[in-house]
Amino acid sequence: MFFNQGHVPSLLEIEKLKKNFLGYKPKNITILRNITIEGIEPCLTYVLGSEGHFANVRFGGYDSILQDAMNSSEILSDETDCVIIFSFLQTLSPSLSDSFSSLSKSEIEEEKQRISIFVQKVLRSIREKTSAQILWYGFESPVYPTFGIADSLLNGQSHTVDVLNQNLREFLSIVPSAYYINANLHLSRLGINQYYDLRYWHIAKSPYSKAALIDISYECMKYMKASSGNQSKCLVLDCDNTLWGGILGEDGINGIKIGTDPSGSPFREFQLEILSLCKRGVILAICSKNNEQDVLDVLEKHPDMILKTHHFAAWKINWSPKSENLETLAADLNIGVDSLVFVDDSHFEVDLVTSLLPNIKTIHLPIDKPSCYRWLLASSGFFDKTQLTDEDSNRAALYQAEQKRQKLLKADNNLNNYYKTLELELEIIGWDDFNISRIAQQTQKTNQFNLTTRRYTEADLDKIIQTGKADIYCVRAKDKFGDMGIIGSVVLKHKAHESIIDTLLLSCRALGREIENYFLQEILHILNEKKFRTVYGQYIESPKNSQAKHFFVRNHFDKCSSLSSEGEWFKIDLCKLRPRSLGHFQKITSPLESLKLD
């Protein structure tokens, strides 16, 4: 285990920390199980406490997973945030676990079919009661298969468990916001003697050690975090003894350690892990005390460098304090400082940044253990997502294009000329199977221009659409620097001749072009075409969305009496709607028609 998973806290530590969690936002977790696993509650409390949540854990009865899924409204409801299922194979199917060699092929197939039906019934029953995230802990492969070394040749017990896990994955994949947790990853990370505690299995049917429960809790937390909008967005890297071994200013470009030899191989592997994150949509940046041109020369000219300048969206390579540079990087990228993860080999730099910028996340790389760097980063979970979109794989290019736009603005410094030079185009699209994951991802990640900061999963959005009294739209933008992809979304809920803007948001990288105003314009005209008379908008203040506070007033909404106890409310009568305008955009396409310059 690496990074924060490396520490297994004592129960005393956890009890002391609980006192600090009392004011935290509760995370309502229901655990359905066929084993004794109450020991995971303090572990979840400890892990979720580090993310600002208090774990409110409820357990179903022992070995009553299906009964609880079908009948228990007390522990499964709209208030439930997450359901975790532990279906330990030795309890679920003693014959497959303990008596495999005695089974005929037909008996094995019958048992596999029985388990498949069980899984489907449990999932269907849970979804009838709640749209909560579902995490199903998979089946461990047998450490010592029934047929010994001949097991793989006979497609024996190990193969059967693999099939059960594959079936489980497939059933979960068709249920919105339901995910498979690979138990074998935990088993391989910890090893059999650290993962299981067989004494307690025989005493109380409690198979997992405390170390395993902590590791499982971290994995569950990653899934919960991924749907809550708290993922980090940008990895900021030091250079010397981080991206490469040695000091560039002293060793020179030919003397630093990077490559396939023993001294350079750990840094090459570390860069491969960073590149993998980049392909997953993580923004890369550099914050280094160095001469800028020297670092750029290494990136472009050193033959063993995996990472090149085009992989980085921004950099601050100078001799200024790193805390100042990190704040500047966040501003340049138009993201919050708390979206950064800062990586450095220097204890001094990491501690100083943490003290001056307490909201930033940091990873300290032990300079004497570069072989651990890759796994330290991989195990952190700071950038984990449950979905990957086309925009994610092209994130670096999107931010590099944004840097070009900013340079263009600085060169002219005339906003109207800047808008015209950009050659902006907008396209408003209704939701479909292709864009719904991106829309859900936006609700989970967007903070700055997000009028209500409501977080939705695909399951939540699907449930909203299925009411028949809602619409969801998104907006794409492109200019002469490239296609920005889907950068905004709106969720509308209807009642008679009135429509409520439940959610309206715009990606931070698209701000500053009035896209949000023209997106709203098109939405209002679509609603007018659908014969709605009044549209209500809501603003709920959050720590990060203050720039959206006056959005509705700027767009000719009037403040009105509150429809709920939450936030401020505004309305506009569509009979007073202003004509559609192209503004500074070359083209606006919506379900109505296209507006474009002649």
JSON list of C-alpha atoms in Angstrom, two decimals, residues 39-219:
[
{"chain": "A", "resi": 39, "resn": "GLY", "atom": "CA", "xyz": [-15.50, -3.25, 11.61]},
{"chain": "A", "resi": 40, "resn": "ILE", "atom": "CA", "xyz": [-15.63, -1.22, 8.41]},
{"chain": "A", "resi": 41, "resn": "GLU", "atom": "CA", "xyz": [-17.72, 1.54, 10.03]},
{"chain": "A", "resi": 42, "resn": "PRO", "atom": "CA", "xyz": [-14.84, 3.25, 11.91]},
{"chain": "A", "resi": 43, "resn": "CYS", "atom": "CA", "xyz": [-12.65, 2.79, 8.83]},
{"chain": "A", "resi": 44, "resn": "LEU", "atom": "CA", "xyz": [-15.20, 4.56, 6.60]},
{"chain": "A", "resi": 45, "resn": "THR", "atom": "CA", "xyz": [-15.53, 7.26, 9.24]},
{"chain": "A", "resi": 46, "resn": "TYR", "atom": "CA", "xyz": [-11.77, 7.79, 9.25]},
{"chain": "A", "resi": 47, "resn": "VAL", "atom": "CA", "xyz": [-11.43, 7.80, 5.45]},
{"chain": "A", "resi": 48, "resn": "LEU", "atom": "CA", "xyz": [-14.45, 9.97, 4.63]},
{"chain": "A", "resi": 49, "resn": "GLY", "atom": "CA", "xyz": [-13.53, 12.37, 7.43]},
{"chain": "A", "resi": 50, "resn": "SER", "atom": "CA", "xyz": [-10.43, 13.30, 5.44]},
{"chain": "A", "resi": 51, "resn": "GLU", "atom": "CA", "xyz": [-12.78, 14.45, 2.66]},
{"chain": "A", "resi": 52, "resn": "GLY", "atom": "CA", "xyz": [-15.05, 16.52, 4.90]},
{"chain": "A", "resi": 53, "resn": "HIS", "atom": "CA", "xyz": [-17.84, 13.95, 5.31]},
{"chain": "A", "resi": 54, "resn": "PHE", "atom": "CA", "xyz": [-19.23, 12.16, 8.31]},
{"chain": "A", "resi": 55, "resn": "ALA", "atom": "CA", "xyz": [-19.98, 8.51, 7.53]},
{"chain": "A", "resi": 56, "resn": "ASN", "atom": "CA", "xyz": [-23.51, 7.68, 8.67]},
{"chain": "A", "resi": 57, "resn": "VAL", "atom": "CA", "xyz": [-23.39, 3.89, 8.23]},
{"chain": "A", "resi": 58, "resn": "ARG", "atom": "CA", "xyz": [-26.34, 1.51, 8.43]},
{"chain": "A", "resi": 59, "resn": "PHE", "atom": "CA", "xyz": [-26.10, -2.27, 8.15]},
{"chain": "A", "resi": 60, "resn": "GLY", "atom": "CA", "xyz": [-28.57, -4.73, 6.78]},
{"chain": "A", "resi": 61, "resn": "GLY", "atom": "CA", "xyz": [-29.08, -8.01, 8.57]},
{"chain": "A", "resi": 62, "resn": "TYR", "atom": "CA", "xyz": [-26.50, -10.78, 8.50]},
{"chain": "A", "resi": 63, "resn": "ASP", "atom": "CA", "xyz": [-26.82, -12.85, 5.29]},
{"chain": "A", "resi": 64, "resn": "SER", "atom": "CA", "xyz": [-30.03, -11.09, 4.25]},
{"chain": "A", "resi": 65, "resn": "ILE", "atom": "CA", "xyz": [-28.86, -9.13, 1.20]},
{"chain": "A", "resi": 66, "resn": "LEU", "atom": "CA", "xyz": [-31.83, -9.96, -1.03]},
{"chain": "A", "resi": 67, "resn": "GLN", "atom": "CA", "xyz": [-34.41, -9.64, 1.74]},
{"chain": "A", "resi": 68, "resn": "ASP", "atom": "CA", "xyz": [-33.08, -6.20, 2.72]},
{"chain": "A", "resi": 69, "resn": "ALA", "atom": "CA", "xyz": [-32.91, -5.07, -0.91]},
{"chain": "A", "resi": 70, "resn": "MET", "atom": "CA", "xyz": [-36.51, -6.09, -1.48]},
{"chain": "A", "resi": 71, "resn": "ASN", "atom": "CA", "xyz": [-38.17, -5.15, 1.78]},
{"chain": "A", "resi": 72, "resn": "SER", "atom": "CA", "xyz": [-36.17, -2.67, 3.85]},
{"chain": "A", "resi": 73, "resn": "SER", "atom": "CA", "xyz": [-37.34, 0.90, 3.40]},
{"chain": "A", "resi": 74, "resn": "GLU", "atom": "CA", "xyz": [-35.58, 1.92, 6.61]},
{"chain": "A", "resi": 75, "resn": "ILE", "atom": "CA", "xyz": [-32.05, 1.55, 5.25]},
{"chain": "A", "resi": 76, "resn": "LEU", "atom": "CA", "xyz": [-32.78, 2.14, 1.52]},
{"chain": "A", "resi": 77, "resn": "SER", "atom": "CA", "xyz": [-34.44, 5.41, 0.56]},
{"chain": "A", "resi": 78, "resn": "ASP", "atom": "CA", "xyz": [-34.00, 8.67, -1.33]},
{"chain": "A", "resi": 79, "resn": "GLU", "atom": "CA", "xyz": [-31.78, 9.82, 1.53]},
{"chain": "A", "resi": 80, "resn": "THR", "atom": "CA", "xyz": [-29.28, 7.01, 0.87]},
{"chain": "A", "resi": 81, "resn": "ASP", "atom": "CA", "xyz": [-26.08, 8.21, -0.83]},
{"chain": "A", "resi": 82, "resn": "CYS", "atom": "CA", "xyz": [-24.29, 4.91, -1.32]},
{"chain": "A", "resi": 83, "resn": "VAL", "atom": "CA", "xyz": [-25.06, 1.19, -1.03]},
{"chain": "A", "resi": 84, "resn": "ILE", "atom": "CA", "xyz": [-22.10, -1.16, -0.53]},
{"chain": "A", "resi": 85, "resn": "ILE", "atom": "CA", "xyz": [-22.68, -4.89, -1.03]},
{"chain": "A", "resi": 86, "resn": "PHE", "atom": "CA", "xyz": [-20.43, -7.63, 0.34]},
{"chain": "A", "resi": 87, "resn": "SER", "atom": "CA", "xyz": [-21.45, -11.03, -1.05]},
{"chain": "A", "resi": 88, "resn": "PHE", "atom": "CA", "xyz": [-18.66, -13.25, 0.26]},
{"chain": "A", "resi": 89, "resn": "LEU", "atom": "CA", "xyz": [-18.54, -16.38, -1.89]},
{"chain": "A", "resi": 90, "resn": "GLN", "atom": "CA", "xyz": [-18.04, -18.83, 0.97]},
{"chain": "A", "resi": 91, "resn": "THR", "atom": "CA", "xyz": [-21.36, -17.70, 2.43]},
{"chain": "A", "resi": 92, "resn": "LEU", "atom": "CA", "xyz": [-23.16, -17.12, -0.86]},
{"chain": "A", "resi": 93, "resn": "SER", "atom": "CA", "xyz": [-22.17, -20.46, -2.36]},
{"chain": "A", "resi": 94, "resn": "PRO", "atom": "CA", "xyz": [-20.45, -22.91, -0.01]},
{"chain": "A", "resi": 95, "resn": "SER", "atom": "CA", "xyz": [-20.44, -25.52, -2.77]},
{"chain": "A", "resi": 96, "resn": "LEU", "atom": "CA", "xyz": [-18.43, -23.39, -5.22]},
{"chain": "A", "resi": 97, "resn": "SER", "atom": "CA", "xyz": [-16.12, -22.25, -2.44]},
{"chain": "A", "resi": 98, "resn": "ASP", "atom": "CA", "xyz": [-15.56, -25.39, -0.34]},
{"chain": "A", "resi": 99, "resn": "SER", "atom": "CA", "xyz": [-16.85, -28.37, -2.32]},
{"chain": "A", "resi": 100, "resn": "PHE", "atom": "CA", "xyz": [-16.01, -27.48, -5.89]},
{"chain": "A", "resi": 101, "resn": "SER", "atom": "CA", "xyz": [-14.34, -30.81, -6.69]},
{"chain": "A", "resi": 102, "resn": "SER", "atom": "CA", "xyz": [-17.55, -32.66, -5.77]},
{"chain": "A", "resi": 103, "resn": "LEU", "atom": "CA", "xyz": [-19.70, -30.75, -8.28]},
{"chain": "A", "resi": 104, "resn": "SER", "atom": "CA", "xyz": [-20.60, -31.91, -11.76]},
{"chain": "A", "resi": 105, "resn": "LYS", "atom": "CA", "xyz": [-20.41, -29.51, -14.70]},
{"chain": "A", "resi": 106, "resn": "SER", "atom": "CA", "xyz": [-24.17, -29.13, -14.72]},
{"chain": "A", "resi": 107, "resn": "GLU", "atom": "CA", "xyz": [-24.22, -28.40, -10.98]},
{"chain": "A", "resi": 108, "resn": "ILE", "atom": "CA", "xyz": [-21.56, -25.72, -11.44]},
{"chain": "A", "resi": 109, "resn": "GLU", "atom": "CA", "xyz": [-23.60, -24.12, -14.23]},
{"chain": "A", "resi": 110, "resn": "GLU", "atom": "CA", "xyz": [-26.78, -24.25, -12.12]},
{"chain": "A", "resi": 111, "resn": "GLU", "atom": "CA", "xyz": [-24.99, -22.53, -9.23]},
{"chain": "A", "resi": 112, "resn": "LYS", "atom": "CA", "xyz": [-23.58, -19.84, -11.52]},
{"chain": "A", "resi": 113, "resn": "GLN", "atom": "CA", "xyz": [-27.08, -19.25, -12.87]},
{"chain": "A", "resi": 114, "resn": "ARG", "atom": "CA", "xyz": [-28.52, -19.05, -9.35]},
{"chain": "A", "resi": 115, "resn": "ILE", "atom": "CA", "xyz": [-25.95, -16.39, -8.39]},
{"chain": "A", "resi": 116, "resn": "SER", "atom": "CA", "xyz": [-26.67, -14.41, -11.56]},
{"chain": "A", "resi": 117, "resn": "ILE", "atom": "CA", "xyz": [-30.39, -14.35, -10.78]},
{"chain": "A", "resi": 118, "resn": "PHE", "atom": "CA", "xyz": [-29.61, -13.32, -7.20]},
{"chain": "A", "resi": 119, "resn": "VAL", "atom": "CA", "xyz": [-27.43, -10.40, -8.35]},
{"chain": "A", "resi": 120, "resn": "GLN", "atom": "CA", "xyz": [-30.05, -9.15, -10.81]},
{"chain": "A", "resi": 121, "resn": "LYS", "atom": "CA", "xyz": [-32.84, -9.32, -8.23]},
{"chain": "A", "resi": 122, "resn": "VAL", "atom": "CA", "xyz": [-30.75, -7.41, -5.68]},
{"chain": "A", "resi": 123, "resn": "LEU", "atom": "CA", "xyz": [-29.85, -4.66, -8.17]},
{"chain": "A", "resi": 124, "resn": "ARG", "atom": "CA", "xyz": [-33.41, -4.31, -9.44]},
{"chain": "A", "resi": 125, "resn": "SER", "atom": "CA", "xyz": [-34.80, -4.15, -5.90]},
{"chain": "A", "resi": 126, "resn": "ILE", "atom": "CA", "xyz": [-32.29, -1.50, -4.80]},
{"chain": "A", "resi": 127, "resn": "ARG", "atom": "CA", "xyz": [-33.02, 0.66, -7.85]},
{"chain": "A", "resi": 128, "resn": "GLU", "atom": "CA", "xyz": [-36.75, 0.54, -7.10]},
{"chain": "A", "resi": 129, "resn": "LYS", "atom": "CA", "xyz": [-36.06, 2.22, -3.76]},
{"chain": "A", "resi": 130, "resn": "THR", "atom": "CA", "xyz": [-33.15, 4.58, -4.35]},
{"chain": "A", "resi": 131, "resn": "SER", "atom": "CA", "xyz": [-30.94, 6.15, -7.03]},
{"chain": "A", "resi": 132, "resn": "ALA", "atom": "CA", "xyz": [-27.97, 5.96, -4.65]},
{"chain": "A", "resi": 133, "resn": "GLN", "atom": "CA", "xyz": [-24.58, 4.91, -5.92]},
{"chain": "A", "resi": 134, "resn": "ILE", "atom": "CA", "xyz": [-24.12, 1.13, -5.72]},
{"chain": "A", "resi": 135, "resn": "LEU", "atom": "CA", "xyz": [-20.71, -0.41, -5.00]},
{"chain": "A", "resi": 136, "resn": "TRP", "atom": "CA", "xyz": [-20.59, -4.21, -5.23]},
{"chain": "A", "resi": 137, "resn": "TYR", "atom": "CA", "xyz": [-17.50, -5.85, -3.79]},
{"chain": "A", "resi": 138, "resn": "GLY", "atom": "CA", "xyz": [-16.48, -8.66, -6.12]},
{"chain": "A", "resi": 139, "resn": "PHE", "atom": "CA", "xyz": [-15.48, -12.24, -5.44]},
{"chain": "A", "resi": 140, "resn": "GLU", "atom": "CA", "xyz": [-11.88, -13.05, -4.47]},
{"chain": "A", "resi": 141, "resn": "SER", "atom": "CA", "xyz": [-10.08, -15.58, -6.62]},
{"chain": "A", "resi": 142, "resn": "PRO", "atom": "CA", "xyz": [-9.18, -18.70, -4.61]},
{"chain": "A", "resi": 143, "resn": "VAL", "atom": "CA", "xyz": [-5.67, -18.42, -3.24]},
{"chain": "A", "resi": 144, "resn": "TYR", "atom": "CA", "xyz": [-5.30, -22.20, -3.33]},
{"chain": "A", "resi": 145, "resn": "PRO", "atom": "CA", "xyz": [-7.69, -23.55, -6.01]},
{"chain": "A", "resi": 146, "resn": "THR", "atom": "CA", "xyz": [-9.33, -26.93, -5.49]},
{"chain": "A", "resi": 147, "resn": "PHE", "atom": "CA", "xyz": [-7.38, -28.67, -8.24]},
{"chain": "A", "resi": 148, "resn": "GLY", "atom": "CA", "xyz": [-4.05, -27.12, -7.32]},
{"chain": "A", "resi": 149, "resn": "ILE", "atom": "CA", "xyz": [-1.71, -26.42, -10.24]},
{"chain": "A", "resi": 150, "resn": "ALA", "atom": "CA", "xyz": [-4.07, -28.30, -12.59]},
{"chain": "A", "resi": 151, "resn": "ASP", "atom": "CA", "xyz": [-6.88, -25.80, -11.95]},
{"chain": "A", "resi": 152, "resn": "SER", "atom": "CA", "xyz": [-6.03, -23.56, -14.90]},
{"chain": "A", "resi": 153, "resn": "LEU", "atom": "CA", "xyz": [-5.79, -26.56, -17.26]},
{"chain": "A", "resi": 154, "resn": "LEU", "atom": "CA", "xyz": [-9.23, -27.79, -16.22]},
{"chain": "A", "resi": 155, "resn": "ASN", "atom": "CA", "xyz": [-10.97, -24.39, -16.32]},
{"chain": "A", "resi": 156, "resn": "GLY", "atom": "CA", "xyz": [-11.65, -25.10, -12.68]},
{"chain": "A", "resi": 157, "resn": "GLN", "atom": "CA", "xyz": [-12.49, -23.08, -9.60]},
{"chain": "A", "resi": 158, "resn": "SER", "atom": "CA", "xyz": [-10.47, -19.97, -10.52]},
{"chain": "A", "resi": 159, "resn": "HIS", "atom": "CA", "xyz": [-12.11, -19.84, -13.95]},
{"chain": "A", "resi": 160, "resn": "THR", "atom": "CA", "xyz": [-15.54, -20.19, -12.37]},
{"chain": "A", "resi": 161, "resn": "VAL", "atom": "CA", "xyz": [-14.91, -17.27, -10.01]},
{"chain": "A", "resi": 162, "resn": "ASP", "atom": "CA", "xyz": [-13.65, -15.21, -12.98]},
{"chain": "A", "resi": 163, "resn": "VAL", "atom": "CA", "xyz": [-16.94, -15.92, -14.78]},
{"chain": "A", "resi": 164, "resn": "LEU", "atom": "CA", "xyz": [-18.93, -14.88, -11.70]},
{"chain": "A", "resi": 165, "resn": "ASN", "atom": "CA", "xyz": [-17.02, -11.60, -11.57]},
{"chain": "A", "resi": 166, "resn": "GLN", "atom": "CA", "xyz": [-17.47, -10.99, -15.29]},
{"chain": "A", "resi": 167, "resn": "ASN", "atom": "CA", "xyz": [-21.21, -11.59, -14.99]},
{"chain": "A", "resi": 168, "resn": "LEU", "atom": "CA", "xyz": [-21.31, -9.24, -12.02]},
{"chain": "A", "resi": 169, "resn": "ARG", "atom": "CA", "xyz": [-19.53, -6.53, -14.01]},
{"chain": "A", "resi": 170, "resn": "GLU", "atom": "CA", "xyz": [-21.98, -6.91, -16.89]},
{"chain": "A", "resi": 171, "resn": "PHE", "atom": "CA", "xyz": [-25.05, -6.68, -14.66]},
{"chain": "A", "resi": 172, "resn": "LEU", "atom": "CA", "xyz": [-23.65, -3.59, -12.92]},
{"chain": "A", "resi": 173, "resn": "SER", "atom": "CA", "xyz": [-22.75, -1.93, -16.22]},
{"chain": "A", "resi": 174, "resn": "ILE", "atom": "CA", "xyz": [-26.40, -1.67, -17.28]},
{"chain": "A", "resi": 175, "resn": "VAL", "atom": "CA", "xyz": [-27.50, -0.16, -13.97]},
{"chain": "A", "resi": 176, "resn": "PRO", "atom": "CA", "xyz": [-26.81, 3.60, -13.76]},
{"chain": "A", "resi": 177, "resn": "SER", "atom": "CA", "xyz": [-24.30, 4.59, -11.06]},
{"chain": "A", "resi": 178, "resn": "ALA", "atom": "CA", "xyz": [-23.52, 0.98, -10.13]},
{"chain": "A", "resi": 179, "resn": "TYR", "atom": "CA", "xyz": [-19.88, -0.08, -9.96]},
{"chain": "A", "resi": 180, "resn": "TYR", "atom": "CA", "xyz": [-17.81, -3.21, -9.48]},
{"chain": "A", "resi": 181, "resn": "ILE", "atom": "CA", "xyz": [-15.01, -3.11, -6.89]},
{"chain": "A", "resi": 182, "resn": "ASN", "atom": "CA", "xyz": [-12.26, -5.57, -7.71]},
{"chain": "A", "resi": 183, "resn": "ALA", "atom": "CA", "xyz": [-11.52, -7.50, -4.53]},
{"chain": "A", "resi": 184, "resn": "ASN", "atom": "CA", "xyz": [-8.46, -9.08, -6.11]},
{"chain": "A", "resi": 185, "resn": "LEU", "atom": "CA", "xyz": [-6.75, -5.68, -6.30]},
{"chain": "A", "resi": 186, "resn": "HIS", "atom": "CA", "xyz": [-6.91, -5.41, -2.52]},
{"chain": "A", "resi": 187, "resn": "LEU", "atom": "CA", "xyz": [-5.80, -9.00, -2.08]},
{"chain": "A", "resi": 188, "resn": "SER", "atom": "CA", "xyz": [-2.79, -8.45, -4.36]},
{"chain": "A", "resi": 189, "resn": "ARG", "atom": "CA", "xyz": [-1.84, -5.15, -2.73]},
{"chain": "A", "resi": 190, "resn": "LEU", "atom": "CA", "xyz": [-1.88, -6.53, 0.78]},
{"chain": "A", "resi": 191, "resn": "GLY", "atom": "CA", "xyz": [-1.09, -10.20, 0.33]},
{"chain": "A", "resi": 192, "resn": "ILE", "atom": "CA", "xyz": [-3.08, -13.07, 1.80]},
{"chain": "A", "resi": 193, "resn": "ASN", "atom": "CA", "xyz": [-1.69, -12.78, 5.35]},
{"chain": "A", "resi": 194, "resn": "GLN", "atom": "CA", "xyz": [-2.44, -9.06, 5.58]},
{"chain": "A", "resi": 195, "resn": "TYR", "atom": "CA", "xyz": [-5.82, -9.25, 3.79]},
{"chain": "A", "resi": 196, "resn": "TYR", "atom": "CA", "xyz": [-7.56, -12.05, 5.64]},
{"chain": "A", "resi": 197, "resn": "ASP", "atom": "CA", "xyz": [-7.81, -12.58, 9.38]},
{"chain": "A", "resi": 198, "resn": "LEU", "atom": "CA", "xyz": [-8.92, -16.21, 9.51]},
{"chain": "A", "resi": 199, "resn": "ARG", "atom": "CA", "xyz": [-9.15, -16.24, 13.30]},
{"chain": "A", "resi": 200, "resn": "TYR", "atom": "CA", "xyz": [-12.13, -13.91, 13.16]},
{"chain": "A", "resi": 201, "resn": "TRP", "atom": "CA", "xyz": [-13.63, -15.77, 10.22]},
{"chain": "A", "resi": 202, "resn": "HIS", "atom": "CA", "xyz": [-13.95, -18.87, 12.37]},
{"chain": "A", "resi": 203, "resn": "ILE", "atom": "CA", "xyz": [-15.01, -16.92, 15.46]},
{"chain": "A", "resi": 204, "resn": "ALA", "atom": "CA", "xyz": [-17.52, -14.52, 13.92]},
{"chain": "A", "resi": 205, "resn": "LYS", "atom": "CA", "xyz": [-17.61, -14.99, 10.13]},
{"chain": "A", "resi": 206, "resn": "SER", "atom": "CA", "xyz": [-15.58, -11.80, 9.78]},
{"chain": "A", "resi": 207, "resn": "PRO", "atom": "CA", "xyz": [-12.96, -12.54, 7.09]},
{"chain": "A", "resi": 208, "resn": "TYR", "atom": "CA", "xyz": [-11.11, -9.23, 6.61]},
{"chain": "A", "resi": 209, "resn": "SER", "atom": "CA", "xyz": [-8.27, -7.71, 8.61]},
{"chain": "A", "resi": 210, "resn": "LYS", "atom": "CA", "xyz": [-8.35, -4.08, 9.71]},
{"chain": "A", "resi": 211, "resn": "ALA", "atom": "CA", "xyz": [-5.72, -3.27, 7.06]},
{"chain": "A", "resi": 212, "resn": "ALA", "atom": "CA", "xyz": [-8.04, -4.76, 4.42]},
{"chain": "A", "resi": 213, "resn": "LEU", "atom": "CA", "xyz": [-11.03, -2.80, 5.73]},
{"chain": "A", "resi": 214, "resn": "ILE", "atom": "CA", "xyz": [-9.03, 0.44, 5.55]},
{"chain": "A", "resi": 215, "resn": "ASP", "atom": "CA", "xyz": [-7.93, -0.35, 1.99]},
{"chain": "A", "resi": 216, "resn": "ILE", "atom": "CA", "xyz": [-11.49, -1.23, 0.96]},
{"chain": "A", "resi": 217, "resn": "SER", "atom": "CA", "xyz": [-12.75, 1.98, 2.58]},
{"chain": "A", "resi": 218, "resn": "TYR", "atom": "CA", "xyz": [-10.29, 4.07, 0.57]},
{"chain": "A", "resi": 219, "resn": "GLU", "atom": "CA", "xyz": [-11.47, 2.39, -2.62]}
]
